[in-house]
Amino acid sequence: MISLIVLVVYCLRVCQAFELGSEIQAINQEALSDSLLGKNASDSGRTVAIIGAGAAGSSAAFWIGKGRERLGVDVTADIYEAEGYIGGRSTVVYPYNSTQYVPVELGASIFVDVNKNMMRAAREFNLSLLHFEDNAEVNGVWDGEKFIVFLGGSRLSNWWNLLQVIRRYGWRSPKRTIDIVNGMIKSFLTLYTRDTPRWRTVAEASSRLNFTQFTEDTLSRYMEGKGVDRLWTHEVIEAATRVNYGQNADEINGLGGAVSMAADDASGVEGGNYQIFENFVNRSGATIFLNTPITSVKRSSSSLAQWEVSTAAGDAKTYDAVIIATPQTSSVRLSQPYNDTKSKRKFVHLHVTLIATTAERPSATFFNTPKPPKWILTTRENARNGGPEPEFNSLTYHETLVVEGKPTEYVVKIFSKERISDEWLNKAFDGQVGWVYRKEWDAYPYLLPRPDYSPVVLDQGLYHVNAFE
């Protein structure tokens, strides 16, 4: 849900131009010339290859275009994308493969107000936003056998559920969690100011934002050290980390947990968030090559100041700079010494299952409750104590499908670590399942506690921006 947060970190100084206008052009010129193209950025015909057209790659192209437009820097960019679309892990599908229905997000579904570049981009590009903060649906936390707590709802049920939360966890742990999250957000927001801390590595950025305290330990241990009750962390906060990052509280680092709880004022672009990234590319002046996987990046044999980029089709072209904006799991092979296998991180392999069902809510029989909620999150706490593993990370009702002459259907999205079978779906929705769509992908890196970070600047003119993940 919050994975789009990394967008605002990339090209940090350059991105400030979007927020603050032309007042800081001198800073932008320094960042663009010294950090991206080297000291000779004023030379004619400088070229940049961007590998990947997701959030990072498309925004990189956009900011390079802004640099050319505002600063008079003579630079051209080519974008290489292995898939046939722009947006990376932000993409949509249509129920029953029919455009008569509203599109459904497969991946990064929402962003929040503190993702200021996303919010600004939506406004600048005249994209309509859907706001989710008024959703009155009850959220249930399922432990694999039963619902242990309900959160939210309409006024009456919200108050009742709040009383049950306080009864189970007390009020100090929720309050301390709010304070921790607000402190993290306050630090994060300094990225958008003129006083942004200067840094050249992720480690420096983490330290100056005071994020290292979060990343050096698991969420569970970090919150315990802050006086937060273990049960609250392992049931409620873990429910958020499982839906957002597919990871448990005793695995994920503290920053992943804090970000997962910072989902207030959530929004999404009507028709799909990918439209922001399409606009980034279309307004960048870059040339986009879709369905063009890159297989290798190496020093040019004719010039040590340039990089040779090779495609799967066997074509090769040299560039002054290369921005790798794909996860380390991609097919891009770097020559030594840049192909450091020790710095590579594993990714969560996620199963996304979308269905259309005539069931207004999940099966009461399957979930053993008279009125199961339409938003179900999960915790592994019961499994830690010998109970069964939850069979999914989250199950949420989304769009309503209305077509004249047909029964009303509801789109349901299920995240899980394993494939959800047709038999399971029929049990969970009382056999009222029509359309089914399955997608597997490496959705996000394992955010494990770590003492070090992968480098962003691999060499002069060679960058791996997804190291921020």
Coordinates of C-alpha atoms in Angstrom, one line a residue:
M1 CA 0.0 0.0 0.0
I2 CA 2.7 2.4 0.9
S3 CA 5.4 1.1 -1.4
L4 CA 5.1 4.3 -3.6
I5 CA 6.8 6.2 -0.7
V6 CA 10.2 5.5 -2.3
L7 CA 9.3 7.8 -5.2
V8 CA 9.7 11.0 -3.2
V9 CA 13.2 10.0 -2.1
Y10 CA 14.8 9.5 -5.6
C11 CA 16.4 12.6 -7.2
L12 CA 15.9 14.4 -3.9
R13 CA 17.3 17.8 -4.7
V14 CA 15.9 17.8 -8.2
C15 CA 12.5 16.9 -7.0
Q16 CA 12.5 20.0 -4.8
A17 CA 11.9 22.0 -8.0
F18 CA 8.5 20.5 -8.3
E19 CA 7.6 21.6 -4.8
L20 CA 9.3 25.0 -4.5
G21 CA 9.4 26.3 -8.1
S22 CA 12.3 27.9 -9.8
E23 CA 13.8 29.5 -6.7
I24 CA 16.3 26.7 -6.2
Q25 CA 17.5 26.3 -9.7
A26 CA 21.1 26.7 -8.7
I27 CA 20.9 23.8 -6.4
N28 CA 19.2 21.7 -9.0
Q29 CA 21.8 22.5 -11.6
E30 CA 24.6 21.5 -9.3
A31 CA 22.7 18.2 -8.5
L32 CA 22.0 17.5 -12.1
S33 CA 25.4 18.2 -13.4
D34 CA 27.6 16.9 -10.6
S35 CA 25.5 13.9 -9.5
L36 CA 24.2 12.7 -12.8
L37 CA 26.3 13.8 -15.7
G38 CA 29.6 14.7 -14.2
K39 CA 31.5 18.0 -14.2
N40 CA 31.1 18.4 -18.0
A41 CA 27.3 18.5 -18.0
S42 CA 27.4 21.6 -20.1
D43 CA 29.0 19.7 -23.0
S44 CA 26.7 19.1 -25.9
G45 CA 25.0 15.8 -26.6
R46 CA 25.1 14.2 -23.1
T47 CA 23.1 11.0 -23.0
V48 CA 21.4 9.0 -20.2
A49 CA 19.9 5.5 -20.2
I50 CA 17.1 4.8 -17.7
I51 CA 16.4 1.1 -17.1
G52 CA 12.8 0.6 -15.9
A53 CA 9.7 2.7 -16.4
G54 CA 8.2 2.3 -12.9
A55 CA 8.0 5.0 -10.3
A56 CA 11.7 5.7 -10.0
G57 CA 12.5 5.4 -13.7
S58 CA 9.6 7.5 -15.0
S59 CA 10.2 10.2 -12.4
A60 CA 14.0 10.2 -13.2
A61 CA 13.1 10.9 -16.9
F62 CA 10.7 13.7 -15.9
W63 CA 13.2 15.5 -13.7
I64 CA 15.9 15.2 -16.3
G65 CA 13.4 16.8 -18.8
K66 CA 12.8 19.6 -16.2
G67 CA 16.5 20.1 -16.0
R68 CA 16.8 20.4 -19.7
E69 CA 13.8 22.8 -19.9
R70 CA 14.7 25.1 -16.9
L71 CA 18.5 25.0 -16.9
G72 CA 19.3 24.7 -20.5
V73 CA 21.3 21.5 -20.0
D74 CA 21.7 19.6 -23.3
V75 CA 20.8 16.0 -22.3
T76 CA 18.7 13.3 -23.9
A77 CA 17.3 10.2 -22.2
D78 CA 16.3 6.8 -23.4
I79 CA 14.0 4.6 -21.2
Y80 CA 14.2 0.8 -21.5
E81 CA 11.2 -1.2 -20.1
A82 CA 11.1 -4.9 -20.1
E83 CA 7.3 -5.0 -20.0
G84 CA 4.8 -3.6 -22.5
Y85 CA 3.5 -0.9 -20.2
I86 CA 4.7 2.1 -18.0
G87 CA 4.2 1.9 -14.3
G88 CA 6.2 -1.1 -13.0
R89 CA 4.4 -2.5 -10.0
S90 CA 1.6 0.0 -10.4
T91 CA -0.7 -1.5 -13.0
V92 CA -4.3 -2.4 -13.5
V93 CA -6.5 -5.2 -14.9
Y94 CA -10.1 -5.2 -16.1
P95 CA -12.6 -7.7 -14.6
Y96 CA -13.6 -10.3 -17.2
N97 CA -11.0 -8.6 -19.4
S98 CA -13.7 -6.1 -20.4
T99 CA -13.3 -2.3 -20.4
Q100 CA -17.0 -1.9 -19.6
Y101 CA -15.9 -2.4 -16.0
V102 CA -13.7 -0.2 -13.9
P103 CA -10.0 -1.1 -13.8
V104 CA -8.6 -2.7 -10.7
E105 CA -5.2 -2.0 -9.2
L106 CA -2.9 -5.0 -9.0
G107 CA -0.1 -3.5 -7.1
A108 CA 0.6 -0.1 -5.5
S109 CA -3.0 1.0 -4.9
I110 CA -2.7 4.1 -2.7
F111 CA -0.5 6.9 -1.6
V112 CA -0.9 9.3 1.3
D113 CA -0.8 13.1 1.8
V114 CA 2.8 13.0 2.9
N115 CA 3.8 11.6 -0.5
K116 CA 3.8 15.2 -1.7
N117 CA 5.3 14.6 -5.1
M118 CA 2.6 12.1 -5.9
M119 CA -0.1 14.5 -4.8
R120 CA 1.4 17.4 -6.7
A121 CA 1.8 15.3 -9.8
A122 CA -1.9 14.2 -9.7
R123 CA -2.9 17.9 -9.5
E124 CA -0.5 19.1 -12.2
F125 CA -1.6 16.3 -14.6
N126 CA -5.3 17.0 -13.9
L127 CA -5.9 13.5 -12.7
S128 CA -8.9 12.8 -10.5
L129 CA -8.2 11.4 -7.0
L130 CA -10.3 8.9 -5.0
H131 CA -10.1 9.5 -1.3
F132 CA -10.4 6.5 1.0
E133 CA -10.3 8.1 4.5
D134 CA -14.1 8.1 4.8
N135 CA -14.4 4.4 4.4
A136 CA -16.7 3.2 7.2
E137 CA -16.0 -0.5 6.6
V138 CA -15.1 -2.6 9.7
N139 CA -11.6 -4.2 9.5
G140 CA -11.3 -7.6 11.1
V141 CA -8.0 -9.1 12.2
W142 CA -8.1 -12.9 11.5
D143 CA -5.6 -15.2 13.2
G144 CA -6.2 -18.3 11.0
E145 CA -9.0 -19.6 13.3
K146 CA -11.0 -16.6 14.5
F147 CA -11.4 -12.9 14.5
I148 CA -9.5 -11.5 17.5
V149 CA -10.4 -7.8 17.1
F150 CA -12.4 -5.5 14.9
L151 CA -11.2 -2.0 14.0
G152 CA -13.1 1.1 12.6
G153 CA -16.6 1.1 11.2
S154 CA -19.5 3.6 11.3
R155 CA -19.9 5.8 14.3
L156 CA -21.6 3.3 16.7
S157 CA -19.6 0.3 15.7
N158 CA -16.4 2.4 15.7
W159 CA -16.9 3.4 19.3
W160 CA -17.7 -0.2 20.3
N161 CA -14.7 -1.5 18.5
L162 CA -12.5 1.2 20.0
L163 CA -13.6 0.1 23.5
Q164 CA -12.8 -3.5 22.6
V165 CA -9.3 -2.4 21.4
I166 CA -8.7 -0.5 24.7
R167 CA -9.9 -3.5 26.7
R168 CA -7.6 -5.9 24.9
Y169 CA -4.5 -3.7 24.5
G170 CA -4.9 -0.7 26.8
W171 CA -4.5 2.9 25.6
R172 CA -0.8 3.4 26.1
S173 CA 0.4 1.2 23.3
P174 CA -1.9 2.8 20.6
K175 CA -0.9 6.2 21.9
R176 CA 2.8 5.5 21.8
T177 CA 2.4 4.0 18.3
I178 CA 0.8 7.2 17.1
D179 CA 3.6 9.3 18.6
I180 CA 6.2 7.1 16.9
V181 CA 4.6 7.3 13.5
N182 CA 4.1 11.1 13.8
G183 CA 7.7 11.5 14.6
M184 CA 8.7 9.4 11.6
I185 CA 6.4 11.5 9.4
K186 CA 7.9 14.8 10.7
S187 CA 11.4 13.6 9.8
F188 CA 10.2 12.4 6.4
L189 CA 8.6 15.7 5.6
T190 CA 12.0 17.5 5.8
L191 CA 12.7 15.9 2.5
Y192 CA 10.4 18.5 0.9
T193 CA 11.9 21.6 2.5
R194 CA 14.8 23.9 1.5
D195 CA 16.6 22.6 4.6
T196 CA 16.7 19.0 3.3
P197 CA 19.8 17.3 4.8
R198 CA 22.6 16.8 2.3
W199 CA 23.7 13.2 1.7
R200 CA 25.3 11.0 -0.9
T201 CA 24.5 7.5 0.5
V202 CA 21.4 5.8 1.9
A203 CA 23.2 5.4 5.2
E204 CA 23.8 9.2 5.4
A205 CA 20.2 9.9 4.5
S206 CA 18.9 7.4 7.1
S207 CA 21.2 8.9 9.8
R208 CA 20.2 12.5 9.1
L209 CA 16.5 11.7 9.1
N210 CA 17.0 9.7 12.3
F211 CA 15.7 6.6 10.6
T212 CA 18.6 4.3 11.6
Q213 CA 16.9 3.8 15.0
F214 CA 14.1 2.1 13.0
T215 CA 16.2 0.1 10.6
E216 CA 18.7 -1.6 12.9
D217 CA 16.2 -3.8 14.7
T218 CA 13.0 -5.7 14.1
L219 CA 9.7 -4.0 14.5
S220 CA 8.8 -6.2 17.4
R221 CA 12.0 -5.4 19.3
Y222 CA 11.9 -1.8 18.4
M223 CA 8.4 -1.3 19.7
E224 CA 9.1 -3.3 22.8
G225 CA 12.0 -0.9 23.5
K226 CA 9.6 2.0 23.2
G227 CA 7.3 0.5 25.8
V228 CA 4.7 -0.8 23.3
D229 CA 2.9 -4.0 24.3
R230 CA 4.0 -7.0 22.4
L231 CA 0.4 -8.2 21.7
W232 CA -0.5 -4.9 20.1
T233 CA 2.6 -5.1 17.9
H234 CA 2.1 -8.7 16.9
E235 CA -1.7 -8.4 16.2
V236 CA -2.6 -4.9 15.1
I237 CA 0.7 -3.4 13.7
E238 CA 1.5 -6.8 12.2
A239 CA -1.8 -6.8 10.4
A240 CA -0.6 -3.6 8.7
T241 CA 2.8 -4.9 7.8
R242 CA 1.4 -8.1 6.3
V243 CA -1.0 -6.3 3.9
N244 CA 1.6 -3.6 3.0
Y245 CA 4.8 -5.6 2.8
G246 CA 3.9 -9.3 3.3
Q247 CA 6.1 -9.5 6.4
N248 CA 5.6 -10.2 10.0
A249 CA 6.5 -8.0 13.0
D250 CA 9.4 -10.3 14.1
E251 CA 10.9 -10.1 10.6
I252 CA 10.4 -6.6 9.2
N253 CA 12.4 -3.6 10.5
G254 CA 10.9 -0.8 12.6
L255 CA 10.8 1.6 9.7
G256 CA 8.6 -0.8 7.6
G257 CA 6.3 -1.0 10.6
A258 CA 6.1 2.7 11.1
V259 CA 5.4 3.4 7.4
S260 CA 2.7 0.7 7.4
M261 CA 0.8 2.6 10.1
A262 CA 1.0 5.9 8.3
A263 CA -1.9 5.3 6.0
D264 CA -4.1 8.3 7.0
D265 CA -5.6 10.4 4.2
A266 CA -5.0 7.7 1.6
S267 CA -5.8 8.4 -2.0
G268 CA -5.5 6.8 -5.4
V269 CA -5.9 8.0 -9.0
E270 CA -9.2 7.2 -10.6
G271 CA -8.5 4.7 -13.3
G272 CA -5.1 3.7 -11.9
N273 CA -2.0 5.2 -10.3
Y274 CA 0.1 4.2 -13.3
Q275 CA -1.3 7.3 -15.0
I276 CA 1.1 9.5 -13.0
F277 CA 4.1 7.5 -14.3
E278 CA 2.7 7.6 -17.9
N279 CA 2.5 11.4 -17.6
F280 CA 6.1 11.5 -16.2
V281 CA 7.3 9.7 -19.3
N282 CA 5.1 11.5 -21.8
R283 CA 6.2 14.9 -20.5
S284 CA 9.9 14.1 -20.1
G285 CA 10.9 14.3 -23.8
A286 CA 12.6 10.9 -23.3
T287 CA 12.4 8.1 -25.9
I288 CA 10.6 5.0 -24.4
F289 CA 11.4 1.5 -25.6
L290 CA 8.8 -1.0 -24.3
N291 CA 9.2 -4.8 -24.4
T292 CA 12.9 -4.2 -24.4
P293 CA 14.7 -6.1 -21.6
I294 CA 18.2 -5.0 -20.8
T295 CA 20.7 -7.8 -20.2
S296 CA 23.9 -6.1 -19.3
V297 CA 25.6 -2.8 -18.4
K298 CA 29.3 -2.5 -18.6
R299 CA 32.1 0.0 -19.3
S300 CA 32.4 1.0 -22.9
S301 CA 35.4 -0.6 -24.6
S302 CA 36.0 2.7 -26.6
S303 CA 35.6 5.1 -23.7
L304 CA 36.0 4.6 -20.0
A305 CA 33.8 7.6 -19.4
Q306 CA 30.8 5.9 -21.0
W307 CA 28.6 2.9 -20.4
E308 CA 27.5 0.2 -22.8
V309 CA 23.9 -0.9 -22.4
S310 CA 22.9 -4.2 -24.2
T311 CA 19.3 -5.4 -24.9
A312 CA 18.0 -9.0 -25.0
A313 CA 17.7 -8.6 -28.8
G314 CA 21.5 -8.1 -29.0
D315 CA 21.5 -4.4 -29.6
A316 CA 24.0 -2.2 -27.8
K317 CA 24.3 1.6 -27.3
T318 CA 26.7 3.7 -25.2
Y319 CA 25.6 6.4 -22.7
D320 CA 27.3 9.0 -20.5
A321 CA 25.2 7.9 -17.6
V322 CA 23.0 4.9 -16.7
I323 CA 20.2 5.0 -14.1
I324 CA 19.1 1.4 -13.1
A325 CA 15.6 1.8 -11.8
T326 CA 14.6 -1.8 -11.4
P327 CA 14.8 -4.3 -8.4
Q328 CA 17.9 -6.4 -8.1
T329 CA 15.8 -9.4 -9.1
S330 CA 15.6 -8.1 -12.7
S331 CA 17.5 -9.6 -15.6
V332 CA 20.1 -6.7 -15.7
R333 CA 23.6 -8.1 -15.4
L334 CA 26.3 -5.7 -14.2
S335 CA 30.0 -6.2 -14.9
Q336 CA 32.4 -6.6 -12.0
P337 CA 33.0 -5.0 -9.6
Y338 CA 29.4 -3.6 -9.6
N339 CA 27.7 -7.1 -9.6
D340 CA 28.0 -7.5 -5.8
T341 CA 25.9 -10.5 -4.9
K342 CA 26.4 -9.8 -1.2
S343 CA 24.4 -6.5 -1.6
K344 CA 21.5 -8.2 -3.3
R345 CA 18.3 -8.5 -1.2
K346 CA 15.6 -11.1 -1.4
F347 CA 12.1 -10.0 -2.4
V348 CA 8.7 -11.2 -1.1
H349 CA 7.1 -13.4 -3.7
L350 CA 3.5 -12.3 -3.6
H351 CA 0.4 -14.0 -5.0
V352 CA -2.4 -11.5 -5.9
T353 CA -5.8 -13.1 -6.5
L354 CA -8.6 -10.9 -7.8
I355 CA -12.2 -12.3 -8.1
A356 CA -15.6 -11.0 -8.9
T357 CA -18.3 -12.4 -6.6
T358 CA -22.0 -11.9 -6.1
A359 CA -21.5 -12.5 -2.4
E360 CA -21.9 -9.2 -0.5
R361 CA -19.4 -10.4 2.1
P362 CA -17.3 -13.4 2.8
S363 CA -18.8 -16.7 3.9
A364 CA -20.2 -16.7 7.4
T365 CA -19.7 -20.5 7.6
F366 CA -16.1 -20.3 6.5
F367 CA -15.2 -17.5 8.9
N368 CA -17.4 -18.8 11.7
T369 CA -19.1 -15.5 12.4
P370 CA -22.6 -14.2 11.4
K371 CA -21.4 -11.1 9.5
P372 CA -17.7 -11.3 8.4
P373 CA -16.2 -7.9 7.6
K374 CA -15.4 -7.0 4.0
W375 CA -11.9 -5.9 5.0
I376 CA -9.9 -8.8 6.6
L377 CA -6.3 -8.4 7.8
T378 CA -4.3 -11.1 9.4
T379 CA -1.8 -11.8 12.2
R380 CA 0.6 -14.7 12.7
E381 CA 0.4 -14.5 16.5
N382 CA -1.8 -17.6 16.8
A383 CA 0.6 -19.6 14.6
R384 CA 3.5 -18.6 16.9
N385 CA 1.6 -20.3 19.7
G386 CA 1.0 -23.5 17.8
G387 CA -2.2 -22.6 15.8
P388 CA -2.6 -22.7 12.1
E389 CA -1.0 -20.3 9.7
P390 CA -3.4 -17.7 8.1
E391 CA -3.9 -18.8 4.5
F392 CA -3.7 -15.2 3.3
N393 CA -2.3 -11.8 4.2
S394 CA -5.3 -9.8 3.5
L395 CA -8.8 -10.0 1.9
T396 CA -10.5 -6.8 0.9
Y397 CA -13.6 -5.8 -1.0
H398 CA -13.1 -3.1 -3.6
E399 CA -15.0 -2.0 -6.7
T400 CA -18.7 -2.8 -7.2
L401 CA -19.5 -4.0 -10.7
V402 CA -23.0 -2.9 -12.0
V403 CA -24.1 -3.9 -15.5
E404 CA -27.7 -3.7 -16.6
G405 CA -29.4 -7.0 -16.7
K406 CA -26.7 -8.7 -14.6
P407 CA -26.5 -9.3 -10.8
T408 CA -24.3 -6.9 -8.9
E409 CA -20.8 -8.2 -8.3
Y410 CA -18.0 -7.2 -6.1
V411 CA -14.3 -7.2 -6.8
V412 CA -12.2 -8.8 -4.0
K413 CA -8.4 -8.6 -3.8
I414 CA -6.5 -11.3 -1.8
F415 CA -2.8 -11.1 -1.0
S416 CA -1.1 -14.4 0.0
K417 CA 2.3 -16.1 0.1
E418 CA 0.9 -19.2 -1.6
R419 CA -1.5 -19.8 -4.5
I420 CA -5.2 -19.5 -3.5
S421 CA -7.0 -22.5 -5.0
D422 CA -10.4 -22.4 -6.7
E423 CA -11.6 -24.8 -4.0
W424 CA -10.6 -22.3 -1.3
L425 CA -12.3 -19.5 -3.1
N426 CA -15.6 -21.4 -3.5
K427 CA -15.6 -22.1 0.3
A428 CA -14.7 -18.6 1.3
F429 CA -17.5 -17.1 -0.9
D430 CA -20.1 -19.8 -0.8
G431 CA -19.5 -20.8 -4.4
Q432 CA -20.5 -17.4 -5.7
V433 CA -17.3 -16.8 -7.7
G434 CA -17.3 -15.6 -11.3
W435 CA -14.1 -14.1 -12.7
V436 CA -10.7 -15.0 -11.2
Y437 CA -7.4 -13.4 -12.0
R438 CA -4.0 -14.5 -10.6
K439 CA -0.7 -12.6 -10.6
E440 CA 2.6 -13.6 -9.0
W441 CA 5.5 -11.1 -8.6
D442 CA 8.3 -10.1 -6.4
A443 CA 6.4 -7.3 -4.8
Y444 CA 8.8 -5.7 -2.3
P445 CA 12.2 -6.4 -0.7
Y446 CA 12.4 -8.1 2.7
L447 CA 12.9 -5.2 5.0
L448 CA 15.1 -7.0 7.4
P449 CA 17.2 -5.2 10.1
R450 CA 20.6 -4.4 8.6
P451 CA 23.7 -2.5 9.5
D452 CA 24.5 -1.5 6.0
Y453 CA 22.8 -0.3 2.8
S454 CA 23.3 -1.1 -0.9
P455 CA 25.0 1.8 -2.7
V456 CA 23.0 4.1 -5.0
V457 CA 26.1 5.6 -6.7
L458 CA 27.9 2.5 -8.1
D459 CA 30.4 4.6 -10.0
Q460 CA 30.7 7.9 -11.9
G461 CA 27.7 7.9 -14.2
L462 CA 26.2 4.6 -12.9
Y463 CA 23.3 4.6 -10.4
H464 CA 21.0 2.1 -8.9
V465 CA 18.2 4.1 -7.4
N466 CA 16.1 1.1 -6.3
A467 CA 18.7 0.7 -3.5
F468 CA 16.4 3.0 -1.6
E469 CA 13.9 0.2 -1.3

